[in-house]
């Protein structure tokens, strides 16, 4: 199977369905799983996966179509070298036409050849804030990705970038709302127990948060659960 025809109505219909599916996804993991599933339908690849950048520059692997992809990703996470790492660092598309002849990352290539993968296309997921992850496409055949496949992969990556950024924003908003609720409940407990006003109750929570190097929401949650402030 070759890449879908970008000029055809079928391509437009497929991408429209993908956009709707991404919009309806409940969270980041569901979003990227929809992306990798679509990649198998739209491109001449055997496997696909997404790696996302998280706190402190670490990577997480929320969606793959085959355990082989997770092994390939983990090898780069542990070793720090390979096309995924380069794509993430340089915000660039990285193509490996044949893993048996490419000499840029010998240890990575040997690992990937052993897993039966012969060609790789890594495309960065980029937003205004920078690169948020990488879409990885893998084939058991050499030279599987040409200009058409790269063009489709770029469109897919743009869809995925927007969807991931939106999903993360919604998660952050939900966490912020949850944190405010917890802090409010904890303040209520302190106000009743110590007969203090809201400002004083919040100051107490903040002081315990600073003194124990604990997030404010965690201090509040502990107070609600144990009826005691952390020591």
Short mmCIF file of C-alpha atoms in Angstrom, two decimals:
data_model
loop_
_atom_site.label_atom_id
_atom_site.label_comp_id
_atom_site.label_asym_id
_atom_site.label_seq_id
_atom_site.Cartn_x
_atom_site.Cartn_y
_atom_site.Cartn_z
CA UNK A 1 0.00 0.00 0.00
CA UNK A 2 1.34 3.47 -0.89
CA UNK A 3 0.61 6.80 0.77
CA UNK A 4 -2.88 8.15 0.23
CA UNK A 5 -3.33 10.51 -2.70
CA UNK A 6 -3.20 14.04 -1.26
CA UNK A 7 -5.06 15.45 -4.25
CA UNK A 8 -7.94 13.01 -4.04
CA UNK A 9 -11.25 13.38 -2.27
CA UNK A 10 -10.56 10.21 -0.32
CA UNK A 11 -7.54 11.84 1.32
CA UNK A 12 -9.55 14.89 2.34
CA UNK A 13 -12.30 12.68 3.75
CA UNK A 14 -9.82 10.59 5.73
CA UNK A 15 -8.13 13.63 7.24
CA UNK A 16 -11.53 15.14 8.05
CA UNK A 17 -12.49 11.96 9.91
CA UNK A 18 -9.16 12.05 11.74
CA UNK A 19 -9.70 15.67 12.78
CA UNK A 20 -13.12 14.78 14.20
CA UNK A 21 -11.72 11.74 16.00
CA UNK A 22 -8.91 13.79 17.52
CA UNK A 23 -11.37 16.46 18.63
CA UNK A 24 -13.54 13.83 20.31
CA UNK A 25 -10.62 12.13 22.10
CA UNK A 26 -10.82 12.26 25.89
CA UNK A 27 -7.15 12.90 26.63
CA UNK A 28 -3.55 12.88 25.44
CA UNK A 29 -3.21 9.08 25.26
CA UNK A 30 -6.45 8.67 23.30
CA UNK A 31 -5.38 11.49 20.99
CA UNK A 32 -2.01 10.04 20.05
CA UNK A 33 -3.43 6.52 19.73
CA UNK A 34 -5.82 7.85 17.09
CA UNK A 35 -2.83 9.37 15.28
CA UNK A 36 -0.77 6.17 15.14
CA UNK A 37 -3.78 4.09 14.12
CA UNK A 38 -4.43 6.52 11.28
CA UNK A 39 -0.77 6.39 10.23
CA UNK A 40 -1.06 2.66 9.54
CA UNK A 41 -4.05 3.32 7.27
CA UNK A 42 -2.59 6.34 5.46
CA UNK A 43 1.04 5.36 4.98
CA UNK A 44 3.14 2.46 3.78
CA UNK A 45 4.44 1.61 7.23
CA UNK A 46 4.50 -1.54 9.32
CA UNK A 47 4.50 0.16 12.72
CA UNK A 48 3.95 3.65 14.14
CA UNK A 49 4.31 5.37 17.47
CA UNK A 50 4.41 8.72 19.24
CA UNK A 51 6.91 9.87 21.86
CA UNK A 52 6.06 13.01 23.83
CA UNK A 53 8.28 15.41 25.72
CA UNK A 54 7.38 15.76 29.40
CA UNK A 55 8.88 17.54 32.40
CA UNK A 56 12.67 17.99 32.66
CA UNK A 57 13.20 16.94 29.05
CA UNK A 58 12.14 13.33 29.67
CA UNK A 59 10.20 11.34 27.11
CA UNK A 60 7.08 9.25 27.52
CA UNK A 61 5.70 6.76 25.02
CA UNK A 62 1.89 6.94 25.21
CA UNK A 63 0.96 5.20 21.96
CA UNK A 64 2.45 2.53 19.70
CA UNK A 65 0.94 0.10 17.22
CA UNK A 66 3.40 -2.66 18.09
CA UNK A 67 5.71 -3.44 21.05
CA UNK A 68 8.62 -3.21 18.59
CA UNK A 69 8.17 0.57 18.52
CA UNK A 70 8.36 0.85 22.29
CA UNK A 71 11.66 -1.10 22.20
CA UNK A 72 13.07 1.22 19.54
CA UNK A 73 12.02 4.30 21.49
CA UNK A 74 13.31 3.00 24.80
CA UNK A 75 16.70 2.28 23.28
CA UNK A 76 16.97 5.95 22.26
CA UNK A 77 15.64 7.19 25.59
CA UNK A 78 18.32 5.16 27.39
CA UNK A 79 21.13 5.89 24.94
CA UNK A 80 20.23 9.41 23.89
CA UNK A 81 21.23 8.82 20.25
CA UNK A 82 19.14 8.04 17.17
CA UNK A 83 16.77 9.66 14.69
CA UNK A 84 14.05 10.30 17.29
CA UNK A 85 16.47 12.16 19.55
CA UNK A 86 17.75 14.20 16.60
CA UNK A 87 14.24 15.00 15.37
CA UNK A 88 13.25 16.17 18.86
CA UNK A 89 16.42 18.20 19.40
CA UNK A 90 16.65 19.85 15.96
CA UNK A 91 12.87 20.10 15.26
CA UNK A 92 13.54 18.35 11.96
CA UNK A 93 12.31 15.44 9.86
CA UNK A 94 14.78 12.55 9.94
CA UNK A 95 14.70 9.80 7.31
CA UNK A 96 16.56 6.49 7.50
CA UNK A 97 16.25 4.81 4.11
CA UNK A 98 17.90 1.55 5.14
CA UNK A 99 18.96 0.65 8.67
CA UNK A 100 21.49 -1.87 7.33
CA UNK A 101 23.51 0.80 5.51
CA UNK A 102 22.87 4.00 7.51
CA UNK A 103 25.98 4.75 9.60
CA UNK A 104 24.85 7.77 11.66
CA UNK A 105 23.91 5.79 14.80
CA UNK A 106 25.57 2.34 14.61
CA UNK A 107 24.36 1.01 17.98
CA UNK A 108 20.79 2.16 17.36
CA UNK A 109 20.84 0.73 13.81
CA UNK A 110 22.04 -2.66 15.01
CA UNK A 111 19.22 -2.78 17.54
CA UNK A 112 16.59 -1.78 15.00
CA UNK A 113 17.82 -4.23 12.34
CA UNK A 114 17.58 -6.97 14.95
CA UNK A 115 13.92 -6.04 15.41
CA UNK A 116 13.26 -6.41 11.69
CA UNK A 117 12.89 -2.70 10.88
CA UNK A 118 14.58 -1.52 7.67
CA UNK A 119 13.42 2.09 7.20
CA UNK A 120 12.35 4.89 9.53
CA UNK A 121 10.71 8.30 9.23
CA UNK A 122 10.61 10.53 12.32
CA UNK A 123 8.54 13.74 12.12
CA UNK A 124 8.49 16.32 14.94
CA UNK A 125 5.21 17.39 16.52
CA UNK A 126 5.67 21.14 16.74
CA UNK A 127 3.57 23.94 18.22
CA UNK A 128 4.20 27.60 18.93
CA UNK A 129 5.80 26.53 22.19
CA UNK A 130 8.29 24.23 20.44
CA UNK A 131 8.55 20.51 19.70
CA UNK A 132 6.18 18.53 21.91
CA UNK A 133 6.99 15.10 20.54
CA UNK A 134 7.83 12.93 17.54
CA UNK A 135 5.71 10.78 15.24
CA UNK A 136 7.74 7.70 14.29
CA UNK A 137 6.95 5.58 11.24
CA UNK A 138 8.64 2.23 10.67
CA UNK A 139 8.71 -0.29 7.84
CA UNK A 140 10.07 -3.79 7.47
CA UNK A 141 11.05 -2.83 3.91
CA UNK A 142 14.01 -0.63 2.94
CA UNK A 143 13.40 2.77 1.34
CA UNK A 144 9.68 2.65 2.20
CA UNK A 145 9.25 6.40 2.66
CA UNK A 146 9.44 8.74 -0.31
CA UNK A 147 8.29 12.33 -0.90
CA UNK A 148 4.58 11.36 -0.91
CA UNK A 149 4.84 9.52 2.40
CA UNK A 150 6.79 12.40 3.92
CA UNK A 151 4.14 14.91 2.78
CA UNK A 152 1.33 12.86 4.34
CA UNK A 153 3.35 12.36 7.52
CA UNK A 154 3.87 16.13 7.84
CA UNK A 155 0.13 16.78 7.53
CA UNK A 156 -0.58 14.06 10.08
CA UNK A 157 2.04 15.52 12.43
CA UNK A 158 0.43 18.96 12.20
CA UNK A 159 -2.96 17.49 13.12
CA UNK A 160 -1.35 15.59 15.98
CA UNK A 161 0.57 18.63 17.27
CA UNK A 162 -2.55 20.75 17.59
CA UNK A 163 -4.55 17.89 19.11
CA UNK A 164 -1.85 17.06 21.70
CA UNK A 165 -1.45 20.71 22.68
CA UNK A 166 -5.22 21.06 23.07
CA UNK A 167 -5.52 17.84 25.08
CA UNK A 168 -2.69 18.87 27.40
CA UNK A 169 -4.28 22.30 27.89
CA UNK A 170 -7.57 20.68 28.90
CA UNK A 171 -5.77 18.36 31.32
CA UNK A 172 -3.93 21.31 32.86
CA UNK A 173 -7.19 23.23 33.24
CA UNK A 174 -8.86 20.24 34.89
CA UNK A 175 -5.92 19.83 37.27
CA UNK A 176 -6.03 23.53 38.13
CA UNK A 177 -9.76 23.36 38.89
CA UNK A 178 -9.22 20.25 41.02
CA UNK A 179 -6.38 21.95 42.91
CA UNK A 180 -8.53 25.00 43.65
CA UNK A 181 -11.27 22.76 45.03
CA UNK A 182 -8.84 20.91 47.29
CA UNK A 183 -7.29 24.13 48.60
CA UNK A 184 -10.75 25.58 49.23
CA UNK A 185 -11.81 22.54 51.24
CA UNK A 186 -8.59 22.59 53.26
CA UNK A 187 -8.99 26.30 53.97
CA UNK A 188 -12.51 25.61 55.24
CA UNK A 189 -11.17 23.02 57.69
CA UNK A 190 -8.54 25.44 59.03
CA UNK A 191 -11.02 28.31 59.30
CA UNK A 192 -13.40 26.18 61.36
CA UNK A 193 -10.75 24.52 63.54
CA UNK A 194 -8.66 27.60 64.34
CA UNK A 195 -11.27 30.33 63.92
CA UNK A 196 -9.25 32.21 61.29
CA UNK A 197 -10.32 34.03 58.16
CA UNK A 198 -9.66 32.88 54.59
CA UNK A 199 -6.45 34.88 54.15
CA UNK A 200 -4.96 33.43 57.30
CA UNK A 201 -6.01 29.89 56.38
CA UNK A 202 -4.39 30.21 52.96
CA UNK A 203 -1.22 31.63 54.55
CA UNK A 204 -1.02 28.58 56.82
CA UNK A 205 -1.31 26.19 53.86
CA UNK A 206 1.28 28.11 51.87
CA UNK A 207 3.74 28.15 54.80
CA UNK A 208 3.44 24.37 55.24
CA UNK A 209 3.88 23.94 51.50
CA UNK A 210 7.11 25.96 51.55
CA UNK A 211 8.48 24.46 54.78
CA UNK A 212 7.95 20.88 53.62
CA UNK A 213 8.74 21.50 49.93
CA UNK A 214 5.36 20.01 49.05
CA UNK A 215 2.95 21.22 46.39
CA UNK A 216 0.11 23.29 47.78
CA UNK A 217 -2.52 20.94 46.39
CA UNK A 218 -0.77 17.96 48.05
CA UNK A 219 -0.70 19.75 51.41
CA UNK A 220 -4.41 20.44 51.02
CA UNK A 221 -5.19 16.85 50.02
CA UNK A 222 -3.30 15.49 53.03
CA UNK A 223 -5.11 17.84 55.39
CA UNK A 224 -8.49 16.78 53.96
CA UNK A 225 -7.63 13.07 54.23
CA UNK A 226 -5.90 13.00 57.63
CA UNK A 227 -7.29 16.19 59.23
CA UNK A 228 -3.66 16.98 60.04
CA UNK A 229 -1.07 19.24 58.44
CA UNK A 230 2.15 17.58 57.21
CA UNK A 231 5.10 17.65 59.59
#
